[in-house]
CSV table of C-alpha atoms in Angstrom, one decimal:
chain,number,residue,atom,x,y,z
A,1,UNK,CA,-1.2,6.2,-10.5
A,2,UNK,CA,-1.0,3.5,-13.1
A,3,UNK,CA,1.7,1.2,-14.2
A,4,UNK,CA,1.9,2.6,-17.9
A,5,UNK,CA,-1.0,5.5,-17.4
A,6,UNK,CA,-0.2,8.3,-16.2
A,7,UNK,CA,-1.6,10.2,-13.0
A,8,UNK,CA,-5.5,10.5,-12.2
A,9,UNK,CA,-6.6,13.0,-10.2
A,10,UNK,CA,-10.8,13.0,-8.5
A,11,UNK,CA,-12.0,15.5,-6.4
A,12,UNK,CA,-15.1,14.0,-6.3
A,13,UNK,CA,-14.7,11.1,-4.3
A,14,UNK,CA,-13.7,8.7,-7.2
A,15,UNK,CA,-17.0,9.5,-9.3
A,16,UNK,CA,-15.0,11.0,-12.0
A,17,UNK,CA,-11.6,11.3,-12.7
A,18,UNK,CA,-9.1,13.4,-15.1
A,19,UNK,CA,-5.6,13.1,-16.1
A,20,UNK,CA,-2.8,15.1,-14.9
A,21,UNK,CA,0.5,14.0,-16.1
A,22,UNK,CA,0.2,13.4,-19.6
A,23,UNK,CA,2.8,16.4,-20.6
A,24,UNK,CA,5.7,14.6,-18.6
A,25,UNK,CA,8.1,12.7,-20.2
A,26,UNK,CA,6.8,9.3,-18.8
A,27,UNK,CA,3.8,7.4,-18.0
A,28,UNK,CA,5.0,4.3,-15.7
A,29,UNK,CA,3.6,5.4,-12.1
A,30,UNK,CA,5.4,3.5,-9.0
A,31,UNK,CA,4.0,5.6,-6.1
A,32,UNK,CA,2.4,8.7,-5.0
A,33,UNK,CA,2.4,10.8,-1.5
A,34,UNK,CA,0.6,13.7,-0.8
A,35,UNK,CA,2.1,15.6,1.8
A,36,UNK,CA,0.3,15.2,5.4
A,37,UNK,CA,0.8,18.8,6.1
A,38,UNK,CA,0.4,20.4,2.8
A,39,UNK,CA,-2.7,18.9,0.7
A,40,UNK,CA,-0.8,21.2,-2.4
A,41,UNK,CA,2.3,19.0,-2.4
A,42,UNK,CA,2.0,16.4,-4.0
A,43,UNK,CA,5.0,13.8,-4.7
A,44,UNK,CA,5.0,11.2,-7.5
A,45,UNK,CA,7.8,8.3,-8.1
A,46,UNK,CA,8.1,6.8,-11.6
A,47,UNK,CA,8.6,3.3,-12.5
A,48,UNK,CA,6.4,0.5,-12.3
A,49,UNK,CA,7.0,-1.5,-9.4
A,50,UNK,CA,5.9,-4.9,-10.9
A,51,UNK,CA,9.2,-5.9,-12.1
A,52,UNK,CA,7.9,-7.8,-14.8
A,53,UNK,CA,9.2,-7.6,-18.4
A,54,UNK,CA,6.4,-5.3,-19.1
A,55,UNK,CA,7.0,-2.6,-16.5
A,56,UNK,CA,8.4,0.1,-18.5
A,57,UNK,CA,11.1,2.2,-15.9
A,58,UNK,CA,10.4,5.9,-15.1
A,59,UNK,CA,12.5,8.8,-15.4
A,60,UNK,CA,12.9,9.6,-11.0
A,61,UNK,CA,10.7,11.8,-9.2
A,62,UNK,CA,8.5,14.8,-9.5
A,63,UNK,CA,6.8,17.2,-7.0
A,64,UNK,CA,3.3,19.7,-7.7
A,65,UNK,CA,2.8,22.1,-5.6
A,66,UNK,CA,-0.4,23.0,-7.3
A,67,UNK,CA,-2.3,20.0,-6.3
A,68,UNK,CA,-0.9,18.4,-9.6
A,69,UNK,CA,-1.6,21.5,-12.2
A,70,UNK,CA,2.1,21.4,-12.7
A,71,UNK,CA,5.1,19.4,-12.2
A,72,UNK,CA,8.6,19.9,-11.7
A,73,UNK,CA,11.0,16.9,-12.3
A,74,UNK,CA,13.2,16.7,-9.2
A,75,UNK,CA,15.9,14.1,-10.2
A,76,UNK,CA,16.8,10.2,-9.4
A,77,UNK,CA,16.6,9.7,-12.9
A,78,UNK,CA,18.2,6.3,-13.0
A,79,UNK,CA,16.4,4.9,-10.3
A,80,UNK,CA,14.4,3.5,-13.3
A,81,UNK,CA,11.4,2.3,-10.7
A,82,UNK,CA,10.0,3.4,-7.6
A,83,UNK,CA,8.4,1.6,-4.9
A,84,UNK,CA,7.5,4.3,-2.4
A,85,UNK,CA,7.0,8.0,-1.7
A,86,UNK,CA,7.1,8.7,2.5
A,87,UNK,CA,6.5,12.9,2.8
A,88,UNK,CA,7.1,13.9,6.7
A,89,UNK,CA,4.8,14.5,8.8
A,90,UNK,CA,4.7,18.2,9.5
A,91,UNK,CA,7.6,19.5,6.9
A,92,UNK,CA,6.9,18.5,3.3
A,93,UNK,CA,10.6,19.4,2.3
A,94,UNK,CA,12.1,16.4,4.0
A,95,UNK,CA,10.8,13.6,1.7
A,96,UNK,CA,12.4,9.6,1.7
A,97,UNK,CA,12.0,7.2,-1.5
A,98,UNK,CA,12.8,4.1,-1.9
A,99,UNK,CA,14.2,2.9,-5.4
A,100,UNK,CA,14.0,-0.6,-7.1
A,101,UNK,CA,16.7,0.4,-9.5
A,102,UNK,CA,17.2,-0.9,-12.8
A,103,UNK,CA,15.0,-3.6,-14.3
A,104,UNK,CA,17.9,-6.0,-16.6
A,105,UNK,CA,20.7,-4.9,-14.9
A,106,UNK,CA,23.3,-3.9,-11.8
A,107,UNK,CA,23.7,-0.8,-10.8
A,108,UNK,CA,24.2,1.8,-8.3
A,109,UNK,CA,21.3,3.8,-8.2
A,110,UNK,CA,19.0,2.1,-5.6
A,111,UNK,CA,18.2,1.8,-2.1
A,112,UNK,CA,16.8,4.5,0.1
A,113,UNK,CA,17.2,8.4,-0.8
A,114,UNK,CA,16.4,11.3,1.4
A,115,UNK,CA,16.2,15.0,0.7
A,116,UNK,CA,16.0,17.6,3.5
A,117,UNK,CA,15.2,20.5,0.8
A,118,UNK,CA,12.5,19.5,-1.0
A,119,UNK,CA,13.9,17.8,-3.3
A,120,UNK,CA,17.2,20.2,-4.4
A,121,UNK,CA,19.3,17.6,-3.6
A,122,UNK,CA,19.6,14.0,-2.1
A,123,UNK,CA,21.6,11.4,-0.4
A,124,UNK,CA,21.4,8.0,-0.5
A,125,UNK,CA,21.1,6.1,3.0
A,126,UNK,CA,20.4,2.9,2.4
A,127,UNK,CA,22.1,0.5,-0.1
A,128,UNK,CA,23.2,-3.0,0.3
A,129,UNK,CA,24.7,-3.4,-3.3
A,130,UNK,CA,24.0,-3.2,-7.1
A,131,UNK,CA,21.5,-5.8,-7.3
A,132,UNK,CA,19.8,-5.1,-4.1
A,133,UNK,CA,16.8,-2.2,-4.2
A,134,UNK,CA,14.5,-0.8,-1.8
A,135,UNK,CA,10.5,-2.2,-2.5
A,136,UNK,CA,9.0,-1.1,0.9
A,137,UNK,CA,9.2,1.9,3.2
A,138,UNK,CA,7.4,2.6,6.1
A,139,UNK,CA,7.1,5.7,8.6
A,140,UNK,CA,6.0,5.6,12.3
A,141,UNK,CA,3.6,7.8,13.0
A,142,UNK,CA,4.1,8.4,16.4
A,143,UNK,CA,7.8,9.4,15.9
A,144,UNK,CA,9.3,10.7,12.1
A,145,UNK,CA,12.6,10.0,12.9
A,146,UNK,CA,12.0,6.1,13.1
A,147,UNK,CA,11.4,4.1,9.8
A,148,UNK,CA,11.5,0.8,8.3
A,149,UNK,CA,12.7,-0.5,5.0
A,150,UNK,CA,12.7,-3.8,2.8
A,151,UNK,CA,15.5,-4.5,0.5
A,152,UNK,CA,15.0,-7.0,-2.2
A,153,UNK,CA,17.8,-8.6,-4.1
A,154,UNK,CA,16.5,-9.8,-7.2
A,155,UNK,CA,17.7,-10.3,-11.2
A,156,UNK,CA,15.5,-10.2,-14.1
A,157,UNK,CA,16.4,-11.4,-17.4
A,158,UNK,CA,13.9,-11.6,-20.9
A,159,UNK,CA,14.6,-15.4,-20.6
A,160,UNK,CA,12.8,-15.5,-16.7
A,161,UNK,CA,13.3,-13.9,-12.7
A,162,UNK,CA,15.5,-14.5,-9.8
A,163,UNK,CA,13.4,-12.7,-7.2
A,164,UNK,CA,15.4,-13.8,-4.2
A,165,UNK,CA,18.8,-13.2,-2.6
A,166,UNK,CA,20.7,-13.1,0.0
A,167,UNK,CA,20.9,-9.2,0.0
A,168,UNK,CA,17.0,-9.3,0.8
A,169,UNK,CA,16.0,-8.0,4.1
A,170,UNK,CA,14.3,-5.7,6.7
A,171,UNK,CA,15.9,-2.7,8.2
A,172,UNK,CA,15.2,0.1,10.6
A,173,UNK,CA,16.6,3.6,11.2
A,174,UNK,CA,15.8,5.9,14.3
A,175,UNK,CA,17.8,9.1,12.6
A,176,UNK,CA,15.5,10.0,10.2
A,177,UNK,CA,17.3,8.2,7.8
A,178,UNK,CA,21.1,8.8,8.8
A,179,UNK,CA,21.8,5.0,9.6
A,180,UNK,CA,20.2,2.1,9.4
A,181,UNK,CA,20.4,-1.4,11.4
A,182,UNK,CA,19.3,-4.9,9.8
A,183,UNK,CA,16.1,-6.5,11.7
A,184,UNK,CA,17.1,-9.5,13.1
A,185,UNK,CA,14.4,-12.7,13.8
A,186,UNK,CA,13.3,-12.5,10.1
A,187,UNK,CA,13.6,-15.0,7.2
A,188,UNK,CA,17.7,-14.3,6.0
A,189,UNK,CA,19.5,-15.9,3.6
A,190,UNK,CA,19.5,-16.3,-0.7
A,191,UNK,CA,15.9,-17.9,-0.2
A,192,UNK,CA,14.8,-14.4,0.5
A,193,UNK,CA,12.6,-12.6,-1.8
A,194,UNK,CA,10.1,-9.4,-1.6
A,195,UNK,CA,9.3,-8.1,1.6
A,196,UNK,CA,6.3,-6.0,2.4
A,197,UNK,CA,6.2,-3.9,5.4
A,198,UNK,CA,2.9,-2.4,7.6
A,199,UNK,CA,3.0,-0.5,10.8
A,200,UNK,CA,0.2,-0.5,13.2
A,201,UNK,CA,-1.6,3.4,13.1
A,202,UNK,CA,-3.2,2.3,16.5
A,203,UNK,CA,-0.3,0.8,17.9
A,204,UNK,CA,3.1,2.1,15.9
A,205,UNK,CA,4.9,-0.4,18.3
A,206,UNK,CA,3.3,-3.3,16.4
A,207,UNK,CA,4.8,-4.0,13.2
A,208,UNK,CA,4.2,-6.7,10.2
A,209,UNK,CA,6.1,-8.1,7.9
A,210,UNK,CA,4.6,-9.9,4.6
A,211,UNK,CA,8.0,-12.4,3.5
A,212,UNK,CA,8.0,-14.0,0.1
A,213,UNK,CA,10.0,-17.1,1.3
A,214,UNK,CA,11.9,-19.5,-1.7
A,215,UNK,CA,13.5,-21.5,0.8
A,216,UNK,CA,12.4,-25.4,0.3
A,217,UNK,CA,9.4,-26.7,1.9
A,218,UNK,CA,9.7,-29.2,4.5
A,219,UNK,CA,8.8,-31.7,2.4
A,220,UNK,CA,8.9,-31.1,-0.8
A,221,UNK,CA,6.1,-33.3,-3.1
A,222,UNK,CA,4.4,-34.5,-0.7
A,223,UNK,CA,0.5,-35.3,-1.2
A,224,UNK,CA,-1.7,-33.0,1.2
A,225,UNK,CA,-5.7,-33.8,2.2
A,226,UNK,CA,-7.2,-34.9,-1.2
A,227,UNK,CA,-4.2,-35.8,-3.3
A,228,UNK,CA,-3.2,-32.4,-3.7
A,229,UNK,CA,0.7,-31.8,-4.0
A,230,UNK,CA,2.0,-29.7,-1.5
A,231,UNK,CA,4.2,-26.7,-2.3
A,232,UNK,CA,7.7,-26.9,-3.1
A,233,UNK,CA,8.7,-23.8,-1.5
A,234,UNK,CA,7.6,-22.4,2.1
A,235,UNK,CA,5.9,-19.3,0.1
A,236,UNK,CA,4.4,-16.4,2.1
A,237,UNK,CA,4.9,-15.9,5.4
A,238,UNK,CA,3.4,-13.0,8.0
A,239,UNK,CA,5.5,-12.0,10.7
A,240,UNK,CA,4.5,-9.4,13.7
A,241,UNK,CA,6.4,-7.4,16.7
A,242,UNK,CA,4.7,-6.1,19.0
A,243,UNK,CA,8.4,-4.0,19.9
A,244,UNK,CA,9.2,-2.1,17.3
A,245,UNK,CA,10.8,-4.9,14.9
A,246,UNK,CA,13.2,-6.3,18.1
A,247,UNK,CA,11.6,-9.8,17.7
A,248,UNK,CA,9.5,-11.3,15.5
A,249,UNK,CA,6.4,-14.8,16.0
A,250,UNK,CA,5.3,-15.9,12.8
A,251,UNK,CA,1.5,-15.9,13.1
A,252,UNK,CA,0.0,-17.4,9.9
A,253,UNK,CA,-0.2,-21.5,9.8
A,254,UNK,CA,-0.6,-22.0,6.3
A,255,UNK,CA,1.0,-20.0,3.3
A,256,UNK,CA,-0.6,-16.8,2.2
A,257,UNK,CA,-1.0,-15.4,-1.3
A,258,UNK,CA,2.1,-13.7,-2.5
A,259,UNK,CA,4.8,-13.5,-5.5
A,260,UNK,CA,7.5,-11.3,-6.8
A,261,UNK,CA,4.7,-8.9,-8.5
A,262,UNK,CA,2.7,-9.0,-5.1
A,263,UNK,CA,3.6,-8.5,-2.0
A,264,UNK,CA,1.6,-5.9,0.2
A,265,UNK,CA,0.4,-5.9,3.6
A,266,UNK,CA,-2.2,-3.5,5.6
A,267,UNK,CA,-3.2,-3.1,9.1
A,268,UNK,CA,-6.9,-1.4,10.1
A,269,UNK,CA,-5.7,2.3,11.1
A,270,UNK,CA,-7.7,1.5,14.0
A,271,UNK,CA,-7.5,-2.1,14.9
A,272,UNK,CA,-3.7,-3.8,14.9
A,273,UNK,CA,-5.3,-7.2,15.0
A,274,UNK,CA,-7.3,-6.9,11.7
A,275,UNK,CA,-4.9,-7.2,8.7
A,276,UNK,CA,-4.9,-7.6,4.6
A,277,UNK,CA,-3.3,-9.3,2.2
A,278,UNK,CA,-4.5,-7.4,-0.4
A,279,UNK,CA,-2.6,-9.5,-3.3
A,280,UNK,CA,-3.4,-11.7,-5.9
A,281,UNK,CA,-5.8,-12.8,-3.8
A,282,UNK,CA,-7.2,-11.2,-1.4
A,283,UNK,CA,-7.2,-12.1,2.5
């Protein structure tokens, strides 16, 4: 999925590739989940995710279940952008998304949305308020009923970006969705910004946040090794549990590439040691 190009489809391991959405109504691609148990069903949310005045906002969801022959549209259509498709496990009608929400301004529709009916109708589970959308979502895969999700409270103007608020944070849910409880032991407060989320395939009890932190760095100016100004801002943090987001030890020294437009995180599906920062640069 691109961020203003449509849906590309290989079945040729990457060699060659054709379009498949470019009879929908829009062509700003946020995520795309193909379900686990169904390799037919095939979700995609619309929306860049980049939150820059160039991403152009979707129009909601939309579900194949012809391996992306056809789509149907299947609502959220003010969500604007979505950051994340999650299709269970075994049932591909019980689908989650999280949505960013509008680009310029306030609103409603954002935060976490499930349907248990394949997309006939949804609630909304999640939301913190009109300014605060979901930009992460993460399943276990060990148990479906337990999930993660970032909030980000953010504003974006033509004239420049707030991307941090106090309404920013991590939360977890072991209902499937029904409730949710803040994570405690993370970065909280307006210095807050985008938070990317990674669970551990080897090891679902270890989890990793990715924090893009505003607050002021401890001393702000300063002259590092070289004559080199030091940061004025802490910048990104990694945190891990190894309890399923009970506590948290920051584990990088230094900051880490990140930013409002990036801010992801991976773990080796086989090794919950090895992890990637696969951002604006790459580590």
């Amino acid at each position: 999925g691109a961020g203003s190009g449509g849906v590309f489809k290989s079945i040729n391991n990457g060699t060659t590739w054709v379009p498949v959405f470019d009879r929908e109504a829009t062509t700003s691609i946020g995520s795309i989940a193909v379900a686990p148990s169904d390799a037919n069903t095939v979700w995609v949310g619309t929306g860049e995710v980049l939150m820059a005045r160039s991403s152009y906002p979707g129009l909601g969801v939309y579900k194949s279940t012809d391996a992306g022959a056809s789509w149907t549209h299947m609502g959220l259509t003010d969500t604007h952008h979505i950051s994340q498709v999650i299709i269970h496990p075994t049932d591909p009608q019980r689908v989650w998304v999280a949505a960013i929400g509008r680009l310029y301004s306030e609103g409603p529709e954002r935060g976490v949305y499930r349907t248990r009916d394949g997309g006939r109708t949804w609630q909304r589970t999640l939301f913190v308020n009109e300014r605060t959308g979901a930009i992460d979502l993460a399943l276990d895969p060990s148990d479906p009923n337990v999930l993660y999700a970032s909030m980000w409270d953010r504003s974006r103007k033509a004239w420049g970006h707030t991307p941090n608020g106090p309404g920013s944070g991590a939360y977890k849910s072991t209902d499937g969705g029904d409730t949710w409880t803040l994570l405690t032991g993370l970065p909280s407060g307006e210095h807050v910004g985008r938070i990317g989320l990674a669970i551990a395939r080897s090891n679902p009890r270890v989890l990793y946040a990715l924090v893009d932190n505003y607050a002021p760095a401890p001393a702000p100016g300063a002259r590092g090794r070289g004559g080199a100004r030091a940061p004025d801002r802490i910048g990104g943090e990694v945190y891990r549990s190894d309890d399923a987001g009970r506590t948290w030890r920051k584990v990088n020294t230094q900051p880490v590439a990140t930013g409002w437009d990036f801010c992801l995180i991976q773990v080796a599906p086989d090794n919950e040691d090895i992890v990637y920062l696969p951002n604006n640069r790459f580590m």
